[in-house]
PDB file of C-alpha atoms in Angstrom:
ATOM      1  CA  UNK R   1     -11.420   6.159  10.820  1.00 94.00           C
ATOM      2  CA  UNK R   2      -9.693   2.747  10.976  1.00 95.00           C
ATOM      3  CA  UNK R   3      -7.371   1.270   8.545  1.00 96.00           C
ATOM      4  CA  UNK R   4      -5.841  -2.596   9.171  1.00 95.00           C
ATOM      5  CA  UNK R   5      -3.449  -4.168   6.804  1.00 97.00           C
ATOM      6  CA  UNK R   6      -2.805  -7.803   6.414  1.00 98.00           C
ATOM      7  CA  UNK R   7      -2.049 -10.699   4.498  1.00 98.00           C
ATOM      8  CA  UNK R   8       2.011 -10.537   5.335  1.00 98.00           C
ATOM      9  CA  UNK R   9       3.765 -13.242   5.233  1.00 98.00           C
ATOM     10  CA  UNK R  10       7.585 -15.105   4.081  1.00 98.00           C
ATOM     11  CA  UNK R  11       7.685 -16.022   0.392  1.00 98.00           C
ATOM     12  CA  UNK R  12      10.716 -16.816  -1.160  1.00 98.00           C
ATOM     13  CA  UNK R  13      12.491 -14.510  -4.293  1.00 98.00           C
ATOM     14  CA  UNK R  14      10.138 -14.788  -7.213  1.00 98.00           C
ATOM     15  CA  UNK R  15       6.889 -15.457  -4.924  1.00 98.00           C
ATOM     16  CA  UNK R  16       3.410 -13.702  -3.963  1.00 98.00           C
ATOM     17  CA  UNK R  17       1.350 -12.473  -1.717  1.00 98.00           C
ATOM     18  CA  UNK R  18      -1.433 -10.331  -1.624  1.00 98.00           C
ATOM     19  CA  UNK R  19      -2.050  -7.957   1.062  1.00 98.00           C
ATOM     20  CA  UNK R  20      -5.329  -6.317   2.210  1.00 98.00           C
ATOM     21  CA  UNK R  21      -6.599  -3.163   3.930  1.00 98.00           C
ATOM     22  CA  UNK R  22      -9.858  -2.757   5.329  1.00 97.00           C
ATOM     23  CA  UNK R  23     -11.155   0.624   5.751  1.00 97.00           C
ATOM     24  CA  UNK R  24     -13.338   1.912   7.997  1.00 96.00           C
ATOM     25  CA  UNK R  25     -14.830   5.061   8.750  1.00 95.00           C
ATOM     26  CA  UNK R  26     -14.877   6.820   5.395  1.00 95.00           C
ATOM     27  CA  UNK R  27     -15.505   5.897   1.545  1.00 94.00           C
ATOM     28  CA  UNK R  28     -12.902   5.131  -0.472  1.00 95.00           C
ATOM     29  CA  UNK R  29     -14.623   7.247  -3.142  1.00 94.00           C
ATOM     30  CA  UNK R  30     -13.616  10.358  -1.555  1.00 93.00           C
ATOM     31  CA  UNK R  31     -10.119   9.225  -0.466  1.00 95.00           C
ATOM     32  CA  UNK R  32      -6.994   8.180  -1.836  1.00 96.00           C
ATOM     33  CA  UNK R  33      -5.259   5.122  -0.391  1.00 97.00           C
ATOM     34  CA  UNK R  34      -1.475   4.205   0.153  1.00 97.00           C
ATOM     35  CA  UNK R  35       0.160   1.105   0.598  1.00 98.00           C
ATOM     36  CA  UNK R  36       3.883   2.330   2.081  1.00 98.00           C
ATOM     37  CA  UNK R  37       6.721   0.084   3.636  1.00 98.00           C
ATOM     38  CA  UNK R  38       9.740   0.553   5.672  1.00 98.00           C
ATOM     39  CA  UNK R  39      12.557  -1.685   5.992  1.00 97.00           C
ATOM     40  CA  UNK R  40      15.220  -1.996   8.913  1.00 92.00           C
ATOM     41  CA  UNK R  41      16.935   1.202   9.418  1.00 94.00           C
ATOM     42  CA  UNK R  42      15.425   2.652   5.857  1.00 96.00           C
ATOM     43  CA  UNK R  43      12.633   5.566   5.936  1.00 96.00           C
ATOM     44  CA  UNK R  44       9.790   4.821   4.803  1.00 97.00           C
ATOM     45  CA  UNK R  45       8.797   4.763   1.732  1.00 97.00           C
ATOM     46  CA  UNK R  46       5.558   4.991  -0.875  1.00 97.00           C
ATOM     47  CA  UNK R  47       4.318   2.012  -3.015  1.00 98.00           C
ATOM     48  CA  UNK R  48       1.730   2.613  -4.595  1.00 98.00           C
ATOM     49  CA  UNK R  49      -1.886   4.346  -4.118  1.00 97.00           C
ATOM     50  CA  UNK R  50      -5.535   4.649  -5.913  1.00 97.00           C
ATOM     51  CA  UNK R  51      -7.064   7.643  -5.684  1.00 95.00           C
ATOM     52  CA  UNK R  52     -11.102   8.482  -5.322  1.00 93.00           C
ATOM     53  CA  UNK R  53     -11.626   8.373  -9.269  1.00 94.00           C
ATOM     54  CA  UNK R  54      -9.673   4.585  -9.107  1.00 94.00           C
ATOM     55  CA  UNK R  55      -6.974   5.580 -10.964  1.00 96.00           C
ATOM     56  CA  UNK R  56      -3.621   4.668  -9.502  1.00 97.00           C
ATOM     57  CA  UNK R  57       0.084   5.659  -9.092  1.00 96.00           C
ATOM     58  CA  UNK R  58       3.289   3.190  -8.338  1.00 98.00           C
ATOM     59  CA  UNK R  59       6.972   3.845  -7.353  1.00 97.00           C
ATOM     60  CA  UNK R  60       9.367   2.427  -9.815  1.00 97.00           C
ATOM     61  CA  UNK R  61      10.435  -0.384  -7.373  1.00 96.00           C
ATOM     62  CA  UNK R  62       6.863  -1.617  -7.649  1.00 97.00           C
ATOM     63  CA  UNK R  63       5.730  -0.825 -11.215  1.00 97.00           C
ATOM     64  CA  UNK R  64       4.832  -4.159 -14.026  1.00 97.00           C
ATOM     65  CA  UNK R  65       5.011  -6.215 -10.280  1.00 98.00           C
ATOM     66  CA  UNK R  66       2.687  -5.052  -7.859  1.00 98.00           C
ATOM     67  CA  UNK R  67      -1.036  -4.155  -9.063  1.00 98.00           C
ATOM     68  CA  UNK R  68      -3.043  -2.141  -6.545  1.00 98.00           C
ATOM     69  CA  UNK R  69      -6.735  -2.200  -6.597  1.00 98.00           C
ATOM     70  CA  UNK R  70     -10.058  -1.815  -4.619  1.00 98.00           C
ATOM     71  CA  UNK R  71     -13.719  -3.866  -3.507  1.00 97.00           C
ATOM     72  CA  UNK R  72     -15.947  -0.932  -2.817  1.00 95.00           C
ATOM     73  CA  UNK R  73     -18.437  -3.598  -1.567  1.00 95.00           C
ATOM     74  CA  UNK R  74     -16.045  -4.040   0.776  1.00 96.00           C
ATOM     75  CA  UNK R  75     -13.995  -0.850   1.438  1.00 96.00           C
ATOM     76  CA  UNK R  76     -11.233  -2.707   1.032  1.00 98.00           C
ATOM     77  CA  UNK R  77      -8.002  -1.908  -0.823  1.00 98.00           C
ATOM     78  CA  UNK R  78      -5.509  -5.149  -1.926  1.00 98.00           C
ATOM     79  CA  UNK R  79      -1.689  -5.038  -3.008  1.00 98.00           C
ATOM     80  CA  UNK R  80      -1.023  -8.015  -5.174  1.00 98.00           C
ATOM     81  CA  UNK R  81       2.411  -8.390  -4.688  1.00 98.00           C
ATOM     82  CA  UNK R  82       4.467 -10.636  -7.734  1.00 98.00           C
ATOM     83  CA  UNK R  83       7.735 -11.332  -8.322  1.00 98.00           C
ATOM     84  CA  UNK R  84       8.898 -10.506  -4.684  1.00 98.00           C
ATOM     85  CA  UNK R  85      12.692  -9.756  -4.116  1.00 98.00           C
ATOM     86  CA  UNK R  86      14.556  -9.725  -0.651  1.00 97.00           C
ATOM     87  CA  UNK R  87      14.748  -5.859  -1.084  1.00 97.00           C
ATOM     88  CA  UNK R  88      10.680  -5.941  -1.074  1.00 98.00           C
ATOM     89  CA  UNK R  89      11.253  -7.354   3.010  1.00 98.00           C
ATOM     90  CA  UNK R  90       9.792  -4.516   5.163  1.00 98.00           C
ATOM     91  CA  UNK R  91       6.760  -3.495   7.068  1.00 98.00           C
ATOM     92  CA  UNK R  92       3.626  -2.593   4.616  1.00 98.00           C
ATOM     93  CA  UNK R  93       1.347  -0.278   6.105  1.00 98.00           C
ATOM     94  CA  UNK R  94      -2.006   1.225   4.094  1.00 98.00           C
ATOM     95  CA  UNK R  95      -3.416   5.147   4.985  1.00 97.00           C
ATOM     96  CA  UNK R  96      -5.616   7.324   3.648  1.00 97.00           C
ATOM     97  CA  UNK R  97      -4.307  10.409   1.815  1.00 96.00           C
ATOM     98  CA  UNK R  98      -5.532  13.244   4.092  1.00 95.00           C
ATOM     99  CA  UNK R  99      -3.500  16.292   2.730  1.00 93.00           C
ATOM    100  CA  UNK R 100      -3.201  17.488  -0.766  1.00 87.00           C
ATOM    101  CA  UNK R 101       0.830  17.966  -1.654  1.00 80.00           C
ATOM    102  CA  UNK R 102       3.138  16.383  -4.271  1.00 83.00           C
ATOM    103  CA  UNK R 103       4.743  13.938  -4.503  1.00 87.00           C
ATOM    104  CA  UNK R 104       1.380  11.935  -4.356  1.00 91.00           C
ATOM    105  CA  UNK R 105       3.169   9.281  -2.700  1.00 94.00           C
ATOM    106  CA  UNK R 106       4.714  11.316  -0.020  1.00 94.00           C
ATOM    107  CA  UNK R 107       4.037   9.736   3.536  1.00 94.00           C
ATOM    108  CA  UNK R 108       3.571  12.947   4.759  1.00 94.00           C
ATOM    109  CA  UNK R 109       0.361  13.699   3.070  1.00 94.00           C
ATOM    110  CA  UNK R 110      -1.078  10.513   4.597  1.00 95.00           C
ATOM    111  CA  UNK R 111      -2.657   9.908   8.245  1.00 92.00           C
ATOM    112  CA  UNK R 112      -5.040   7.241  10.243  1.00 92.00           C
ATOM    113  CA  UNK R 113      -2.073   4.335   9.590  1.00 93.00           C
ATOM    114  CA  UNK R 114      -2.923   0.487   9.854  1.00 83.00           C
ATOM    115  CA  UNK R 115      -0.732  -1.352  11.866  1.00 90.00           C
ATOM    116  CA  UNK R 116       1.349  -3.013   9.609  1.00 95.00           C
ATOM    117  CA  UNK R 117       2.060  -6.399   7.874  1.00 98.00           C
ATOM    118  CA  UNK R 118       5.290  -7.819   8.119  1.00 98.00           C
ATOM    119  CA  UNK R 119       6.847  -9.462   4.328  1.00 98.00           C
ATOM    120  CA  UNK R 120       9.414 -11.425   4.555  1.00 98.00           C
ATOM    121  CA  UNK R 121      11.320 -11.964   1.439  1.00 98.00           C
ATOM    122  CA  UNK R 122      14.195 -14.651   1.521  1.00 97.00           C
ATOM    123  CA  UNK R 123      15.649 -17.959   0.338  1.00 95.00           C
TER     124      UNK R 123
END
């Protein structure tokens, strides 16, 4: 199982970008996906996710500015990122959910992490 996230970049405050994770490995059918992100000295922290069915979750931070959604074709999972703020700067990695515990967007409950994509966020 492989997961690789990218399409990071710098934007400036009110920009967009539009990540992408491409999965490997397993179906994303039968798994949820995260996107997550951690900051300079912050914990990380859930973004959003969309689960097996397609239905999908966000954090308040990133809900009515950040859609989530997924090419099965491809096995791919995309962030479209609007609006973006300094505070959005951090590291965005994507998983697959692998354990079954609340909060859904708890990084614990996720494993096989991408790399990361770095978003830069500044004037």
């Amino acid at each position: 199982v492989q997961l690789q996230a990218s399409g990071g970049g710098s934007v400036r405050p009110g920009g967009s970008l539009r990540l992408s994770c491409a999965a490997s490995g397993f179906t994303l059918y039968n798994y949820a996906v995260g996107w997550f992100r951690q900051a300079p000295g912050k914990e990380r922290e859930g973004v959003s996710c969309i689960r097996g069915y397609g239905d999908t979750l966000y954090s308040e931070s990133a809900e009515g500015r950040f859609t989530i959604s997924r090419d099965i074709a491809k096995n791919t999972v995309y962030l479209q990122m609007n609006n973006l703020q300094p505070e959005d700067t951090a590291v965005y990695y994507c998983a697959r959910r692998v354990l079954n515990f609340d909060p859904i967007l708890n990084p614990a409950a996720y494993g096989d992490w991408g790399q990361g994509t770095l978003v830069t966020v500044s004037s």
